[in-house]
Amino acid sequence: MHHLTIRSSLAVTAVLCLIQLTEAAYPLTTDSNCHCYMTNASTPINSAYFSYHKFFDFRNLSQYINVTKPLATLEENAYSPPTSSYFLSPEWTSNWSIMSWNNTALLGLNDTTLNDATVTMTNSPNNIYIERNTDPGSSGKDTFLSMRTYRHPEGFQSSAEIESSSTAYQFLSIRMLARTKGSPGAVTAMFTYRPPAVPNNISDVQEADLEIRTKDPVTNVQYTNQPAWNLDGDIPQSTRNVTLPGQKKWTDWVYYRMDWTPGRSSWFVNGKLVSEISFQAPRDPAQIMFNSWSDGGSWSGEMGEGQEAVMQIKFLDMVFNNTEATGRPGLQPAGGKCRNVCSIDETTRLGTPVLLTGNTPGNGNIPAQQPQQPQQPNQPTGGGGGGCTSKKYDQCAGKNWNGCKSCASGSSCRFQNDYYSQCL
């Protein structure tokens, strides 16, 4: 039985696979200079136009580091405060909410057609925190966002869930640089979700999932347009279990991307299209969610006492349409109001768009090139040249990388993998 998010009123330092740039890179610009954003994909049918862009960077938040210990009781977990002031900042609270709901009401229904959980589970703010990156080659300031699920010896499971503050996203392209680690019996996920109009009416759920099950092989990821089952059993055409390309594992840092466009959900790994499902594609405005959970049911499996699993996220980058906002077009060819067309795929600076077509008075562009800095004596081969300089923590090398290949003074280009090296 697939996991389905039902909660009724009863309850880089890693792979960054950017699409190959042209020799003459597009100019960096600002979001205020962009009237719409065009995604770049392997086939024209996957390319789309969106109205807005947001970037959330968790890689340099060392002032907020606080790796918390699991709390002893269900009540302590549900009512725990945020683990740092970052989760009280406008940057966070205007976009995301941390959940504390539990499944006790759902368990009380004793209805396995809705959920076959065997363990009481509560979401906890205590399980979402900023953690220091101790990977080889990382600096002392490198960080990421962690979302933990833990099986308590006291007989319950605490989990982690983040929901977007807005429920009005309608079509998007969202990317995360993430990995999952830990014991079997957990699920980590990135998904869109629209609840049914009638509580617990599973057939009316609209949901597009990327799920990693820690009981599965470390090479496999599940992609689904929910619902994936009904009273007659599983619905095969709604879901795909896919092997990660390039011999990657979900324990590695992987650049995941999910595109929700009219009539289609598409998923990419390190820039490669790996799954596409039209059956039951979401239609109506929805939330964006991330979670790390286990409830002892058939989908997650049961985690051993004292064991945990965690999803770690370095950044989120997304272009989207939102029905709460007006005044910009989306999912339509450039022209008219969409005069300046931008891209987050063709950029040489993560989180900063580039201008594909159009312009504005005063240009509004960010200089793409800076004065060349002398190459550092300890800079690895491949980190120099290119006629421009990447600032600290920016990308400086990798397959398909045509951006700056030198690092600013005081940092050097450090190899992470074939697709990503970073100024550190």
Short mmCIF file of C-alpha atoms in Angstrom, two decimals:
data_model
loop_
_atom_site.label_atom_id
_atom_site.label_comp_id
_atom_site.label_asym_id
_atom_site.label_seq_id
_atom_site.Cartn_x
_atom_site.Cartn_y
_atom_site.Cartn_z
CA MET A 1 0.00 0.00 0.00
CA HIS A 2 1.47 3.33 -1.03
CA HIS A 3 1.93 6.19 1.36
CA LEU A 4 -0.77 8.79 0.82
CA THR A 5 -0.86 12.07 2.69
CA ILE A 6 -4.28 11.92 4.42
CA ARG A 7 -4.81 14.07 7.50
CA SER A 8 -8.49 14.91 7.77
CA SER A 9 -10.18 17.07 10.34
CA LEU A 10 -9.68 14.01 12.56
CA ALA A 11 -6.12 14.68 12.90
CA VAL A 12 26.86 21.82 -3.38
CA THR A 13 28.89 20.45 -2.47
CA ALA A 14 27.57 17.79 -4.78
CA VAL A 15 26.04 16.97 -8.16
CA LEU A 16 24.64 20.06 -9.88
CA CYS A 17 23.87 19.15 -13.46
CA LEU A 18 23.03 22.40 -15.27
CA ILE A 19 21.95 22.24 -18.91
CA GLN A 20 24.96 22.92 -21.11
CA LEU A 21 25.58 26.62 -21.72
CA THR A 22 26.42 28.22 -25.02
CA GLU A 23 29.89 29.66 -25.45
CA ALA A 24 28.47 33.15 -24.99
CA ALA A 25 26.77 32.74 -21.63
CA TYR A 26 23.53 34.61 -21.01
CA PRO A 27 23.87 37.67 -18.74
CA LEU A 28 23.05 37.28 -15.08
CA THR A 29 20.06 39.37 -14.06
CA THR A 30 17.65 39.91 -11.18
CA ASP A 31 14.20 38.45 -10.62
CA SER A 32 12.71 41.94 -10.82
CA ASN A 33 13.95 42.09 -14.42
CA CYS A 34 12.22 38.82 -15.37
CA HIS A 35 8.66 38.72 -16.68
CA CYS A 36 8.69 34.93 -16.91
CA TYR A 37 11.02 31.95 -16.67
CA MET A 38 11.53 29.26 -19.27
CA THR A 39 12.67 25.82 -18.21
CA ASN A 40 15.12 23.84 -20.25
CA ALA A 41 14.48 20.13 -20.69
CA SER A 42 15.47 17.23 -22.88
CA THR A 43 12.39 17.50 -25.10
CA PRO A 44 10.32 20.54 -26.13
CA ILE A 45 7.21 19.09 -24.49
CA ASN A 46 8.94 19.31 -21.11
CA SER A 47 9.86 22.97 -21.51
CA ALA A 48 7.44 25.47 -19.99
CA TYR A 49 7.04 29.09 -18.92
CA PHE A 50 6.51 30.13 -15.31
CA SER A 51 5.89 33.43 -13.59
CA TYR A 52 7.92 33.47 -10.39
CA HIS A 53 11.23 32.31 -8.93
CA LYS A 54 12.38 31.53 -5.37
CA PHE A 55 15.67 30.21 -4.09
CA PHE A 56 16.33 28.87 -0.58
CA ASP A 57 19.98 28.31 0.27
CA PHE A 58 20.86 26.23 3.35
CA ARG A 59 24.60 25.91 2.62
CA ASN A 60 25.99 28.81 4.64
CA LEU A 61 23.91 29.02 7.83
CA SER A 62 26.54 28.11 10.42
CA GLN A 63 25.13 30.64 12.90
CA TYR A 64 21.98 28.47 13.13
CA ILE A 65 23.60 25.05 13.65
CA ASN A 66 21.79 23.04 16.32
CA VAL A 67 21.59 19.26 15.95
CA THR A 68 18.98 18.35 18.53
CA LYS A 69 18.59 15.06 20.38
CA PRO A 70 15.28 13.15 20.11
CA LEU A 71 12.77 14.05 22.80
CA ALA A 72 11.29 11.41 25.09
CA THR A 73 7.52 11.85 24.75
CA LEU A 74 5.02 12.33 21.98
CA GLU A 75 3.79 15.56 23.61
CA GLU A 76 7.31 17.01 23.93
CA ASN A 77 7.87 16.37 20.23
CA ALA A 78 4.58 17.86 19.09
CA TYR A 79 4.99 21.03 21.16
CA SER A 80 8.74 21.52 20.80
CA PRO A 81 9.95 24.98 19.73
CA PRO A 82 11.87 25.57 16.49
CA THR A 83 15.46 24.41 16.75
CA SER A 84 16.91 27.80 15.77
CA SER A 85 15.87 31.37 15.04
CA TYR A 86 16.26 30.70 11.32
CA PHE A 87 12.86 29.00 11.42
CA LEU A 88 11.38 32.18 12.93
CA SER A 89 12.83 34.48 10.26
CA PRO A 90 10.61 36.08 7.58
CA GLU A 91 12.64 34.23 4.95
CA TRP A 92 11.26 31.02 6.40
CA THR A 93 7.86 31.89 7.89
CA SER A 94 6.61 33.74 4.81
CA ASN A 95 7.17 30.61 2.71
CA TRP A 96 7.12 27.49 4.89
CA SER A 97 5.45 25.98 7.96
CA ILE A 98 6.74 23.17 10.18
CA MET A 99 4.12 20.56 11.03
CA SER A 100 3.32 18.95 14.40
CA TRP A 101 0.23 16.82 13.57
CA ASN A 102 0.03 13.14 14.55
CA ASN A 103 -1.75 10.05 13.24
CA THR A 104 -3.61 9.03 16.40
CA ALA A 105 -7.03 9.92 14.98
CA LEU A 106 -6.32 8.00 11.78
CA LEU A 107 -5.17 4.98 13.77
CA GLY A 108 -8.38 5.23 15.78
CA LEU A 109 -10.45 4.64 12.65
CA ASN A 110 -8.99 1.13 12.41
CA ASP A 111 -9.55 1.24 8.65
CA THR A 112 -6.74 -0.33 6.63
CA THR A 113 -8.33 0.88 3.37
CA LEU A 114 -7.17 4.36 4.42
CA ASN A 115 -3.90 3.54 6.15
CA ASP A 116 -2.25 0.41 7.52
CA ALA A 117 0.06 2.15 10.00
CA THR A 118 0.99 0.14 13.09
CA VAL A 119 3.00 2.79 14.95
CA THR A 120 1.85 6.08 16.46
CA MET A 121 3.65 8.90 14.65
CA THR A 122 3.94 12.61 15.37
CA ASN A 123 5.66 15.31 13.36
CA SER A 124 8.03 17.40 15.42
CA PRO A 125 9.75 20.78 14.97
CA ASN A 126 12.59 19.20 16.98
CA ASN A 127 13.40 17.00 13.98
CA ILE A 128 14.12 19.89 11.58
CA TYR A 129 17.44 21.63 12.08
CA ILE A 130 20.51 23.15 10.47
CA GLU A 131 23.51 20.82 10.54
CA ARG A 132 27.21 21.29 9.81
CA ASN A 133 28.51 19.55 6.70
CA THR A 134 31.45 17.37 7.68
CA ASP A 135 31.97 15.78 4.26
CA PRO A 136 35.61 15.61 3.11
CA GLY A 137 36.58 18.87 1.43
CA SER A 138 33.84 20.95 3.02
CA SER A 139 34.66 24.12 4.92
CA GLY A 140 33.83 24.77 8.55
CA LYS A 141 30.93 26.99 7.48
CA ASP A 142 29.22 24.53 5.14
CA THR A 143 25.74 23.52 6.32
CA PHE A 144 22.52 21.87 5.18
CA LEU A 145 18.92 21.47 6.34
CA SER A 146 18.17 18.13 8.01
CA MET A 147 14.79 16.41 8.40
CA ARG A 148 14.85 13.42 10.75
CA THR A 149 12.54 10.57 11.61
CA TYR A 150 13.34 8.56 14.76
CA ARG A 151 11.86 5.42 16.34
CA HIS A 152 11.62 6.08 20.07
CA PRO A 153 12.17 3.31 22.62
CA GLU A 154 9.02 4.68 24.26
CA GLY A 155 7.00 3.09 21.42
CA PHE A 156 6.27 5.88 18.94
CA GLN A 157 7.86 7.48 15.88
CA SER A 158 8.71 11.16 15.56
CA SER A 159 8.97 12.54 12.03
CA ALA A 160 9.45 15.80 10.13
CA GLU A 161 7.26 17.62 7.64
CA ILE A 162 7.49 21.01 5.95
CA GLU A 163 4.56 22.50 4.06
CA SER A 164 4.48 25.58 1.88
CA SER A 165 2.54 28.45 3.40
CA SER A 166 0.71 28.84 0.10
CA THR A 167 -1.79 26.25 -1.09
CA ALA A 168 -2.11 27.96 -4.47
CA TYR A 169 0.83 26.66 -6.50
CA GLN A 170 -0.46 25.61 -9.90
CA PHE A 171 2.35 24.22 -12.04
CA LEU A 172 6.01 24.47 -11.10
CA SER A 173 9.54 23.24 -11.59
CA ILE A 174 11.22 22.57 -8.25
CA ARG A 175 14.73 21.32 -7.65
CA MET A 176 16.65 20.22 -4.58
CA LEU A 177 20.19 19.09 -3.92
CA ALA A 178 19.64 16.35 -1.35
CA ARG A 179 20.56 12.96 0.02
CA THR A 180 18.95 10.43 2.36
CA LYS A 181 20.78 8.47 5.03
CA GLY A 182 19.77 6.10 7.77
CA SER A 183 18.11 2.87 8.75
CA PRO A 184 15.50 0.85 6.83
CA GLY A 185 11.87 1.64 7.55
CA ALA A 186 11.62 5.31 6.56
CA VAL A 187 10.38 7.40 3.63
CA THR A 188 11.75 10.78 2.57
CA ALA A 189 9.84 12.78 0.00
CA MET A 190 9.33 15.95 -2.06
CA PHE A 191 5.80 16.33 -3.41
CA THR A 192 2.83 18.50 -4.29
CA TYR A 193 -0.41 17.87 -2.41
CA ARG A 194 -4.05 18.87 -2.72
CA PRO A 195 -6.35 17.20 -0.16
CA PRO A 196 -9.70 15.69 -1.10
CA ALA A 197 -12.79 17.86 -0.68
CA VAL A 198 -14.32 15.12 1.47
CA PRO A 199 -11.92 13.97 4.23
CA ASN A 200 -10.34 10.56 3.65
CA ASN A 201 -11.78 10.26 0.13
CA ILE A 202 -8.55 8.90 -1.32
CA SER A 203 -9.76 8.87 -4.92
CA ASP A 204 -9.93 12.70 -4.93
CA VAL A 205 -6.38 13.32 -3.73
CA GLN A 206 -4.11 15.17 -6.15
CA GLU A 207 -0.46 14.50 -5.41
CA ALA A 208 2.79 14.16 -7.36
CA ASP A 209 5.53 12.38 -5.38
CA LEU A 210 9.23 11.79 -5.35
CA GLU A 211 9.78 9.21 -2.60
CA ILE A 212 12.81 7.39 -1.27
CA ARG A 213 12.18 4.32 0.87
CA THR A 214 15.14 3.33 2.99
CA LYS A 215 14.11 -0.34 2.80
CA ASP A 216 14.60 -0.21 -1.00
CA PRO A 217 17.91 -0.60 -2.85
CA VAL A 218 19.98 2.59 -2.56
CA THR A 219 19.76 3.02 -6.34
CA ASN A 220 15.94 3.15 -6.55
CA VAL A 221 13.51 6.08 -6.26
CA GLN A 222 9.71 5.98 -6.49
CA TYR A 223 7.76 8.50 -8.64
CA THR A 224 3.96 8.63 -8.38
CA ASN A 225 0.83 10.56 -9.28
CA GLN A 226 -1.43 9.65 -6.36
CA PRO A 227 -3.59 7.79 -5.63
CA ALA A 228 -1.49 4.70 -6.32
CA TRP A 229 -4.02 2.21 -4.96
CA ASN A 230 -7.74 1.72 -4.46
CA LEU A 231 -10.04 -0.99 -3.08
CA ASP A 232 -9.18 -3.20 -6.06
CA GLY A 233 -5.44 -3.01 -5.31
CA ASP A 234 -2.46 -1.12 -6.72
CA ILE A 235 -2.82 1.17 -9.76
CA PRO A 236 0.27 0.33 -11.87
CA GLN A 237 -0.06 3.20 -14.34
CA SER A 238 0.21 5.78 -11.56
CA THR A 239 3.72 4.96 -10.34
CA ARG A 240 7.25 4.09 -11.44
CA ASN A 241 10.16 2.64 -9.48
CA VAL A 242 13.26 3.95 -11.25
CA THR A 243 16.97 3.22 -10.96
CA LEU A 244 19.04 6.37 -10.53
CA PRO A 245 21.21 7.07 -13.60
CA GLY A 246 24.98 7.11 -13.58
CA GLN A 247 25.24 4.51 -10.80
CA LYS A 248 24.11 7.11 -8.31
CA LYS A 249 22.67 6.23 -4.92
CA TRP A 250 20.19 8.21 -2.86
CA THR A 251 22.82 8.25 -0.14
CA ASP A 252 24.84 10.48 -2.54
CA TRP A 253 24.17 14.16 -3.07
CA VAL A 254 21.76 14.14 -6.02
CA TYR A 255 20.18 17.04 -7.94
CA TYR A 256 16.47 16.13 -8.03
CA ARG A 257 13.97 18.03 -10.13
CA MET A 258 10.20 17.70 -10.45
CA ASP A 259 8.19 19.52 -13.14
CA TRP A 260 4.44 19.73 -12.81
CA THR A 261 2.90 21.02 -16.03
CA PRO A 262 -0.65 20.66 -17.41
CA GLY A 263 -1.42 16.97 -17.79
CA ARG A 264 2.05 15.77 -16.85
CA SER A 265 4.45 15.12 -13.97
CA SER A 266 8.11 14.81 -14.96
CA TRP A 267 11.09 13.94 -12.78
CA PHE A 268 14.77 14.53 -13.51
CA VAL A 269 17.98 13.35 -11.84
CA ASN A 270 21.16 15.35 -12.43
CA GLY A 271 19.50 16.91 -15.48
CA LYS A 272 18.32 13.63 -17.03
CA LEU A 273 14.62 12.85 -17.48
CA VAL A 274 14.01 9.62 -15.54
CA SER A 275 10.21 9.37 -15.25
CA GLU A 276 7.13 10.95 -16.75
CA ILE A 277 3.51 10.18 -15.83
CA SER A 278 0.40 11.70 -17.40
CA PHE A 279 -2.07 9.40 -15.67
CA GLN A 280 -3.75 11.25 -12.77
CA ALA A 281 -1.49 14.29 -13.17
CA PRO A 282 -2.44 17.02 -10.64
CA ARG A 283 -4.77 19.68 -12.00
CA ASP A 284 -5.72 22.15 -9.29
CA PRO A 285 -3.78 24.49 -6.97
CA ALA A 286 -1.72 22.67 -4.37
CA GLN A 287 0.88 22.87 -1.62
CA ILE A 288 4.54 21.88 -1.79
CA MET A 289 5.69 19.46 0.90
CA PHE A 290 8.82 17.73 2.15
CA ASN A 291 8.83 15.02 4.77
CA SER A 292 10.81 12.31 6.48
CA TRP A 293 8.57 9.75 8.20
CA SER A 294 7.72 6.21 9.23
CA ASP A 295 4.52 4.70 10.66
CA GLY A 296 5.20 0.96 10.62
CA GLY A 297 2.90 0.47 7.63
CA SER A 298 3.54 -1.58 4.52
CA TRP A 299 4.81 1.40 2.52
CA SER A 300 7.46 2.65 4.93
CA GLY A 301 8.15 -0.55 6.83
CA GLU A 302 8.89 -0.53 10.54
CA MET A 303 12.03 1.06 11.93
CA GLY A 304 13.90 -0.54 14.81
CA GLU A 305 13.86 1.16 18.20
CA GLY A 306 16.59 3.77 18.57
CA GLN A 307 17.11 3.96 14.78
CA GLU A 308 16.69 7.01 12.56
CA ALA A 309 16.81 8.24 8.99
CA VAL A 310 17.35 11.77 7.72
CA MET A 311 16.89 13.74 4.51
CA GLN A 312 19.53 16.45 4.11
CA ILE A 313 18.93 19.38 1.73
CA LYS A 314 21.49 21.94 0.57
CA PHE A 315 19.14 24.17 -1.40
CA LEU A 316 15.74 24.49 -3.05
CA ASP A 317 15.31 26.31 -6.36
CA MET A 318 11.92 26.73 -7.98
CA VAL A 319 10.03 28.53 -10.72
CA PHE A 320 6.26 28.41 -10.48
CA ASN A 321 2.81 29.83 -11.05
CA ASN A 322 0.54 30.72 -8.14
CA THR A 323 -3.16 31.49 -8.34
CA GLU A 324 -2.91 33.88 -5.36
CA ALA A 325 -0.74 36.21 -7.42
CA THR A 326 -1.82 38.15 -10.48
CA GLY A 327 -0.29 40.28 -13.18
CA ARG A 328 2.11 37.83 -14.79
CA PRO A 329 1.57 35.18 -17.43
CA GLY A 330 2.77 31.63 -17.16
CA LEU A 331 3.01 28.53 -19.28
CA GLN A 332 2.70 30.52 -22.48
CA PRO A 333 5.14 31.47 -25.24
CA ALA A 334 7.26 34.56 -24.74
CA GLY A 335 5.76 37.78 -26.00
CA GLY A 336 3.33 40.42 -24.85
CA LYS A 337 3.64 40.77 -21.08
CA CYS A 338 6.35 38.12 -21.05
CA ARG A 339 8.86 40.45 -22.65
CA ASN A 340 11.91 39.47 -20.62
CA VAL A 341 12.35 35.70 -20.58
CA CYS A 342 14.74 34.35 -17.95
CA SER A 343 16.17 30.98 -16.98
CA ILE A 344 17.52 29.29 -13.85
CA ASP A 345 18.83 26.39 -15.95
CA GLU A 346 21.29 28.37 -18.05
CA THR A 347 22.78 30.33 -15.17
CA THR A 348 26.43 30.44 -14.12
CA ARG A 349 25.47 31.41 -10.56
CA LEU A 350 23.19 29.14 -8.57
CA GLY A 351 20.00 30.91 -7.47
CA THR A 352 20.51 33.83 -9.86
CA PRO A 353 18.55 33.90 -13.13
CA VAL A 354 19.94 34.80 -16.52
CA LEU A 355 18.21 36.81 -19.23
CA LEU A 356 17.44 34.70 -22.31
CA THR A 357 15.58 37.32 -24.35
CA GLY A 358 14.50 40.93 -23.84
CA ASN A 359 15.87 43.82 -21.84
CA THR A 360 14.76 46.78 -19.75
CA PRO A 361 15.91 50.40 -19.43
CA GLY A 362 19.05 50.37 -17.34
CA ASN A 363 19.47 46.71 -18.28
CA GLY A 364 18.96 45.37 -14.75
CA ASN A 365 21.64 42.78 -15.37
CA ILE A 366 24.32 41.63 -12.97
CA PRO A 367 27.84 41.72 -14.39
CA ALA A 368 28.63 38.19 -15.45
CA GLN A 369 32.38 38.68 -15.32
CA GLN A 370 34.69 40.05 -12.67
CA PRO A 371 38.37 40.97 -12.89
CA GLN A 372 40.53 37.86 -13.04
CA GLN A 373 42.16 37.00 -9.72
CA PRO A 374 45.60 35.39 -9.59
CA GLN A 375 45.34 31.62 -9.50
CA GLN A 376 45.94 30.26 -6.02
CA PRO A 377 48.99 28.01 -5.62
CA ASN A 378 46.87 25.19 -4.16
CA GLN A 379 44.14 25.40 -6.82
CA PRO A 380 43.53 22.00 -8.49
CA THR A 381 43.90 21.50 -12.22
CA GLY A 382 40.82 22.73 -14.06
CA GLY A 383 40.07 25.50 -11.60
CA GLY A 384 41.77 28.31 -13.51
CA GLY A 385 41.08 30.23 -16.68
CA GLY A 386 37.73 31.09 -18.16
CA GLY A 387 38.19 34.89 -18.07
CA CYS A 388 36.06 35.43 -14.95
CA THR A 389 36.02 34.55 -11.26
CA SER A 390 33.54 32.58 -9.18
CA LYS A 391 32.95 33.89 -5.68
CA LYS A 392 33.37 31.68 -2.62
CA TYR A 393 30.84 28.79 -2.42
CA ASP A 394 29.93 29.14 -6.14
CA GLN A 395 30.50 26.45 -8.75
CA CYS A 396 33.82 26.55 -10.61
CA ALA A 397 34.09 23.31 -12.65
CA GLY A 398 32.26 20.16 -13.74
CA LYS A 399 30.91 18.41 -16.80
CA ASN A 400 28.72 20.76 -18.90
CA TRP A 401 30.00 23.73 -16.85
CA ASN A 402 30.83 26.76 -19.02
CA GLY A 403 30.82 29.36 -16.26
CA CYS A 404 33.72 30.94 -14.41
CA LYS A 405 36.54 28.51 -13.72
CA SER A 406 38.69 30.61 -11.39
CA CYS A 407 37.95 31.28 -7.72
CA ALA A 408 38.08 34.55 -5.84
CA SER A 409 41.14 35.27 -3.77
CA GLY A 410 41.16 33.27 -0.57
CA SER A 411 39.34 30.25 -2.02
CA SER A 412 40.23 27.45 -4.40
CA CYS A 413 38.30 25.19 -6.74
CA ARG A 414 37.76 21.86 -4.98
CA PHE A 415 36.56 18.77 -6.83
CA GLN A 416 33.37 17.18 -5.44
CA ASN A 417 32.31 14.92 -8.32
CA ASP A 418 32.34 14.82 -12.11
CA TYR A 419 29.56 17.41 -12.33
CA TYR A 420 30.37 19.80 -9.53
CA SER A 421 33.41 21.55 -8.06
CA GLN A 422 33.04 24.45 -5.63
CA CYS A 423 35.07 27.47 -4.55
CA LEU A 424 36.01 26.81 -0.92
#
